[in-house]
C-alpha cells in the first residue's frame, strides 16, 4: 500500500499524487506499486525487493538515481508461542533517497514508522530527507533498548519459575530468548558498521550538526550491541547452570530411590525365604517369627542409617 505525505500547518497530510519533496510510505507493496516506483524514480527493482526480504541485513547501496539504506527493526515475532520460535525477531526497513523524495519501504507497519508519522520522533519537513533518516536512526536505537528491557524482564521471570520447577518448558523459553538476542546482536553490529560508514561521508552526505547526532546514535547502538551480547552470554551461562542443577537434582532423587529399593529388598528377600513351602529349622517354634522379624527390622534400620550418613537419603 502506497501512502503519500506532505507537511501542512506543522502536521502531515495525505496526498494522492507523487510530487517533489513528498514522503512516500510503502507498506507490503504489490508488484504494480513496485513497478510504479521503479518507473517514476528510475530506480532498480531490487531496492524494493531487498527492503522486503526478511533476511536482509543493514547496509547501504548506491545507484545513479538514488541510494538505499536498509535497517533492521526489532519486532515481536508473530509466530511467538510456536515450537522453537523466538519471542522477538528483526524486520527490515528500507530508506530510499532519491533526488526529490524519500521513500520508506517495509513489509508491515512498525511502531517506529507510526511514531515518525505522528511526529513523536521529532519535528521535520518532508523535504528534509537527511533529518528524517536520522530521526529514524534514533527511534530504532530506542526500540532496541526497549526490547532488550523486555527480554531482561522475561528472563528474570523465567529465573523465578526455574527455581521451583523441574520442567523443560522454562529452559526452552530461555533458549528462545537467546535466539532473539542473537537476532538483535547481529543486527546491532551491522547497524554500527553502517553508521560508521555513513560517518565517513563517502556515500551519504551529512552536515556537521547532523554528524553529531549520528555520532550519538552510533554510541547508543554500540552500547545496545554490547548489552545484547552480554545478556546473550548471561542467558547461555544461566541455561548451563540450570541444566547442571536439574541434572544434579535428578541424580540426588535417583540415589534416594536406589537406597530405598535396597532397604526394601533385604527384608523382602528374607521374608520370601521363610515363606517357601520347604522345611526350615525351628519353623514350628513361635519365637522364630519374632526373631526373623527382628532381624529384618534390624537390617533395614542399619541400611537406613548407612545410606543416611552417606547422604543418599537426603534431598537437599
Coordinates of C-alpha atoms in Angstrom, one line a residue:
X1 CA 0.0 0.0 0.0
X2 CA 1.4 3.4 -1.0
X3 CA 0.7 6.4 1.2
X4 CA 2.0 9.9 0.2
X5 CA 2.6 12.6 2.9
X6 CA 3.3 16.3 2.8
X7 CA 3.6 18.9 5.5
X8 CA 0.8 21.3 6.1
X9 CA 0.5 23.5 9.2
X10 CA 3.0 21.6 11.2
X11 CA 1.4 18.2 10.6
X12 CA 1.4 15.6 7.9
X13 CA -1.5 15.2 5.5
X14 CA -2.0 12.6 2.9
X15 CA -1.8 13.3 -0.8
X16 CA -3.0 11.4 -3.8
X17 CA -0.3 12.3 -6.4
X18 CA 3.5 12.0 -6.1
X19 CA 5.2 15.4 -6.1
X20 CA 8.8 16.5 -5.3
X21 CA 9.6 16.8 -1.5
X22 CA 6.9 14.3 -0.5
X23 CA 7.4 11.5 1.9
X24 CA 6.3 8.1 0.4
X25 CA 5.4 5.2 2.6
X26 CA 5.2 1.7 1.0
X27 CA 3.8 -1.0 3.3
X28 CA 3.8 -4.5 1.9
X29 CA 3.6 -3.2 -1.7
X30 CA 2.4 -5.3 -4.5
X31 CA 4.1 -5.8 -7.9
X32 CA 2.2 -3.0 -9.5
X33 CA 3.2 -0.5 -6.8
X34 CA 6.9 -1.5 -7.0
X35 CA 6.8 -1.2 -10.8
X36 CA 5.2 2.3 -10.4
X37 CA 8.1 3.4 -8.1
X38 CA 10.8 2.0 -10.4
X39 CA 9.4 3.7 -13.4
X40 CA 8.7 7.0 -11.7
X41 CA 12.1 7.3 -10.0
X42 CA 14.2 5.2 -12.4
X43 CA 15.3 3.0 -9.5
X44 CA 16.3 -0.7 -9.7
X45 CA 13.5 -3.0 -8.5
X46 CA 16.0 -4.7 -6.2
X47 CA 15.9 -1.6 -3.9
X48 CA 12.3 -2.5 -3.1
X49 CA 12.6 -6.3 -3.1
X50 CA 15.7 -6.2 -0.8
X51 CA 13.9 -4.0 1.6
X52 CA 11.1 -6.6 1.8
X53 CA 13.5 -9.5 2.3
X54 CA 13.1 -10.8 5.8
X55 CA 16.7 -12.0 5.9
X56 CA 18.2 -8.7 4.6
X57 CA 20.9 -7.2 6.9
X58 CA 21.7 -3.5 7.5
X59 CA 23.7 -2.0 4.6
X60 CA 23.9 0.9 2.1
X61 CA 23.7 0.6 -1.6
X62 CA 24.0 3.4 -4.1
X63 CA 22.6 3.8 -7.6
X64 CA 22.9 6.7 -10.1
X65 CA 19.3 7.8 -9.3
X66 CA 19.4 7.3 -5.6
X67 CA 20.6 5.1 -2.8
X68 CA 19.1 2.5 -0.4
X69 CA 19.7 2.3 3.4
X70 CA 18.5 -1.0 5.0
X71 CA 17.8 -1.0 8.7
X72 CA 16.6 -3.8 11.0
X73 CA 13.8 -3.0 13.4
X74 CA 13.1 -5.2 16.5
X75 CA 9.6 -6.6 16.5
X76 CA 7.5 -9.1 18.4
X77 CA 7.6 -12.4 16.5
X78 CA 4.1 -13.1 15.0
X79 CA 4.9 -16.8 15.4
X80 CA 5.9 -16.5 19.1
X81 CA 4.5 -19.3 21.1
X82 CA 5.1 -21.9 18.4
X83 CA 7.7 -24.6 18.8
X84 CA 11.3 -23.3 18.6
X85 CA 10.2 -19.7 17.7
X86 CA 11.9 -16.8 19.5
X87 CA 9.6 -14.2 21.0
X88 CA 11.4 -11.3 19.2
X89 CA 12.9 -11.0 15.7
X90 CA 14.0 -8.2 13.4
X91 CA 12.3 -6.8 10.4
X92 CA 14.0 -4.9 7.6
X93 CA 13.1 -1.3 6.8
X94 CA 14.3 0.3 3.5
X95 CA 15.0 4.0 3.3
X96 CA 15.4 5.1 -0.3
X97 CA 16.8 8.5 -1.1
X98 CA 16.0 10.0 -4.5
X99 CA 16.8 13.4 -5.8
X100 CA 13.4 14.8 -4.8
X101 CA 11.7 12.3 -2.4
X102 CA 12.3 10.0 0.5
X103 CA 10.7 6.5 0.3
X104 CA 10.2 4.2 3.3
X105 CA 9.6 0.5 2.4
X106 CA 8.5 -2.2 4.9
X107 CA 6.8 -5.5 4.8
X108 CA 4.5 -4.4 7.7
X109 CA 3.7 -1.5 9.9
X110 CA 6.0 -0.9 12.8
X111 CA 5.7 1.4 15.8
X112 CA 8.8 3.3 14.8
X113 CA 7.1 4.2 11.5
X114 CA 4.0 5.2 13.3
X115 CA 6.0 7.3 15.7
X116 CA 7.7 9.1 12.8
X117 CA 4.4 9.8 11.0
X118 CA 2.8 11.0 14.2
X119 CA 5.6 13.4 15.0
X120 CA 6.7 11.6 18.1
X121 CA 10.3 11.2 16.9
X122 CA 10.8 14.9 16.3
X123 CA 9.7 17.7 14.0
X124 CA 10.6 17.6 10.4
X125 CA 9.6 18.8 6.9
X126 CA 9.0 16.1 4.2
X127 CA 11.8 17.7 2.1
X128 CA 14.3 17.2 4.9
X129 CA 15.4 13.7 3.9
X130 CA 18.6 13.6 6.0
X131 CA 16.8 14.7 9.1
X132 CA 14.0 12.2 8.7
X133 CA 16.6 9.4 8.2
X134 CA 18.5 10.4 11.4
X135 CA 15.2 10.6 13.3
X136 CA 14.5 7.0 12.2
X137 CA 18.0 6.0 13.3
X138 CA 17.4 7.5 16.7
X139 CA 13.9 5.8 17.0
X140 CA 15.5 2.4 16.0
X141 CA 18.1 2.8 18.7
X142 CA 15.4 3.4 21.3
X143 CA 13.4 0.5 20.0
X144 CA 16.3 -1.9 20.5
X145 CA 16.9 -0.5 24.0
X146 CA 13.2 -1.1 24.9
X147 CA 13.1 -4.6 23.5
X148 CA 16.3 -5.5 25.4
X149 CA 14.5 -4.4 28.5
X150 CA 11.6 -6.7 27.6
X151 CA 13.9 -9.6 27.2
X152 CA 15.6 -8.9 30.5
X153 CA 12.3 -8.8 32.3
X154 CA 11.2 -12.1 30.7
X155 CA 14.5 -13.7 31.6
X156 CA 14.1 -12.6 35.3
X157 CA 10.5 -14.0 35.4
X158 CA 11.7 -17.3 34.0
X159 CA 14.5 -17.5 36.6
X160 CA 11.9 -17.3 39.4
X161 CA 9.9 -20.1 37.8
X162 CA 13.0 -22.3 37.3
X163 CA 13.9 -22.2 41.0
X164 CA 10.7 -24.1 41.7
X165 CA 10.4 -26.2 38.6
X166 CA 12.0 -29.3 37.1
X167 CA 10.2 -28.9 33.8
X168 CA 11.9 -28.2 30.5
X169 CA 9.4 -25.6 29.4
X170 CA 11.2 -22.7 31.1
X171 CA 14.6 -23.8 29.8
X172 CA 13.2 -23.9 26.3
X173 CA 11.8 -20.4 26.9
X174 CA 15.3 -19.2 27.8
X175 CA 16.7 -20.8 24.6
X176 CA 14.1 -18.9 22.6
X177 CA 15.0 -15.6 24.3
X178 CA 18.6 -16.4 23.5
X179 CA 17.7 -16.7 19.8
X180 CA 16.1 -13.3 19.9
X181 CA 19.3 -11.9 21.4
X182 CA 21.2 -13.5 18.5
X183 CA 19.0 -11.6 16.0
X184 CA 19.4 -8.4 17.9
X185 CA 23.2 -8.7 18.4
X186 CA 23.7 -9.5 14.6
X187 CA 21.5 -6.6 13.5
X188 CA 23.1 -4.1 16.0
X189 CA 26.6 -5.0 14.9
X190 CA 25.6 -4.5 11.3
X191 CA 23.9 -1.2 12.1
X192 CA 27.1 0.0 13.9
X193 CA 29.2 -0.8 10.8
X194 CA 26.6 1.0 8.6
X195 CA 26.6 4.1 10.7
X196 CA 30.4 4.3 10.8
X197 CA 30.4 4.0 7.0
X198 CA 28.0 6.9 6.9
X199 CA 30.0 9.0 9.3
X200 CA 32.9 8.9 6.8
X201 CA 30.6 10.8 4.3
X202 CA 31.7 8.8 1.2
X203 CA 28.3 7.7 0.2
X204 CA 26.0 9.7 2.4
X205 CA 26.4 13.5 2.6
X206 CA 25.8 14.7 6.1
X207 CA 26.2 18.1 7.7
X208 CA 28.4 18.7 10.8
X209 CA 25.4 19.3 13.0
X210 CA 23.8 16.1 11.8
X211 CA 27.1 14.3 12.2
X212 CA 27.0 15.0 16.0
X213 CA 23.5 13.4 16.2
X214 CA 24.6 10.4 14.1
X215 CA 27.7 10.0 16.4
X216 CA 25.3 10.0 19.5
X217 CA 23.1 7.4 17.8
X218 CA 26.2 5.3 16.9
X219 CA 27.2 5.3 20.6
X220 CA 23.7 4.2 21.6
X221 CA 23.7 1.4 19.0
X222 CA 27.2 0.2 20.1
X223 CA 26.0 0.2 23.8
X224 CA 22.9 -1.8 22.8
X225 CA 25.1 -4.2 20.9
X226 CA 27.3 -4.7 24.0
X227 CA 24.2 -5.2 26.2
X228 CA 22.7 -7.7 23.8
X229 CA 25.9 -9.7 23.6
X230 CA 26.3 -9.5 27.4
X231 CA 22.8 -10.7 28.0
X232 CA 23.1 -13.5 25.5
X233 CA 26.2 -14.8 27.3
X234 CA 24.4 -14.4 30.6
X235 CA 21.5 -16.4 29.3
X236 CA 23.8 -19.1 28.0
X237 CA 25.6 -19.3 31.3
X238 CA 22.2 -19.4 33.1
X239 CA 20.9 -22.2 31.0
X240 CA 24.1 -24.2 31.6
X241 CA 23.8 -23.6 35.3
X242 CA 20.2 -24.6 35.5
X243 CA 20.9 -27.7 33.3
X244 CA 23.6 -28.7 35.7
X245 CA 21.3 -28.1 38.7
X246 CA 18.5 -30.2 37.1
X247 CA 20.9 -32.9 36.4
X248 CA 22.3 -32.8 39.9
X249 CA 18.8 -32.9 41.4
X250 CA 17.9 -35.9 39.2
X251 CA 21.0 -37.7 40.4
X252 CA 20.0 -37.0 44.0
X253 CA 16.5 -38.4 43.5
X254 CA 17.8 -41.5 41.8
X255 CA 20.3 -42.1 44.7
X256 CA 17.4 -41.8 47.2
X257 CA 15.2 -44.2 45.2
X258 CA 18.1 -46.7 44.9
X259 CA 18.7 -46.6 48.6
X260 CA 15.0 -47.1 49.4
X261 CA 14.9 -50.0 46.9
X262 CA 17.9 -51.7 48.6
X263 CA 16.4 -51.2 52.1
X264 CA 13.2 -52.9 50.9
X265 CA 15.0 -55.7 49.1
X266 CA 16.7 -57.2 52.2
X267 CA 13.5 -57.8 54.3
X268 CA 11.6 -58.9 51.2
X269 CA 14.3 -61.5 50.4
X270 CA 14.3 -62.8 54.0
X271 CA 10.5 -62.9 54.0
X272 CA 10.5 -64.8 50.7
X273 CA 12.9 -67.4 52.0
X274 CA 10.8 -68.1 55.2
X275 CA 7.5 -68.2 53.2
X276 CA 8.7 -71.0 50.9
X277 CA 6.9 -74.4 51.1
X278 CA 10.0 -76.3 52.3
X279 CA 11.1 -77.4 55.7
X280 CA 13.1 -74.9 57.7
X281 CA 14.9 -75.1 61.1
X282 CA 12.6 -74.3 64.1
X283 CA 9.7 -73.4 61.8
X284 CA 7.3 -74.7 64.4
X285 CA 8.7 -72.5 67.2
X286 CA 6.5 -69.3 67.6
X287 CA 9.6 -67.3 68.6
X288 CA 11.1 -67.9 65.2
X289 CA 8.7 -65.4 63.6
X290 CA 9.7 -62.8 66.2
X291 CA 13.5 -63.5 65.6
X292 CA 13.1 -63.2 61.8
X293 CA 11.1 -60.0 62.1
X294 CA 13.6 -58.5 64.4
X295 CA 16.5 -59.4 62.1
X296 CA 14.6 -57.9 59.1
X297 CA 13.9 -54.7 61.1
X298 CA 17.5 -54.5 62.3
X299 CA 19.0 -54.9 58.9
X300 CA 16.6 -52.4 57.4
X301 CA 17.5 -49.9 60.2
X302 CA 21.2 -50.4 59.7
X303 CA 20.8 -49.9 55.9
X304 CA 18.8 -46.7 56.5
X305 CA 21.4 -45.3 58.8
X306 CA 24.2 -46.3 56.4
X307 CA 22.5 -44.5 53.5
X308 CA 21.5 -41.6 55.6
X309 CA 25.1 -40.9 56.7
X310 CA 26.3 -41.4 53.1
X311 CA 23.7 -38.7 52.2
X312 CA 21.8 -41.0 49.8
X313 CA 18.5 -40.3 51.6
X314 CA 18.9 -36.5 51.8
X315 CA 17.2 -34.5 49.0
X316 CA 18.8 -31.2 49.9

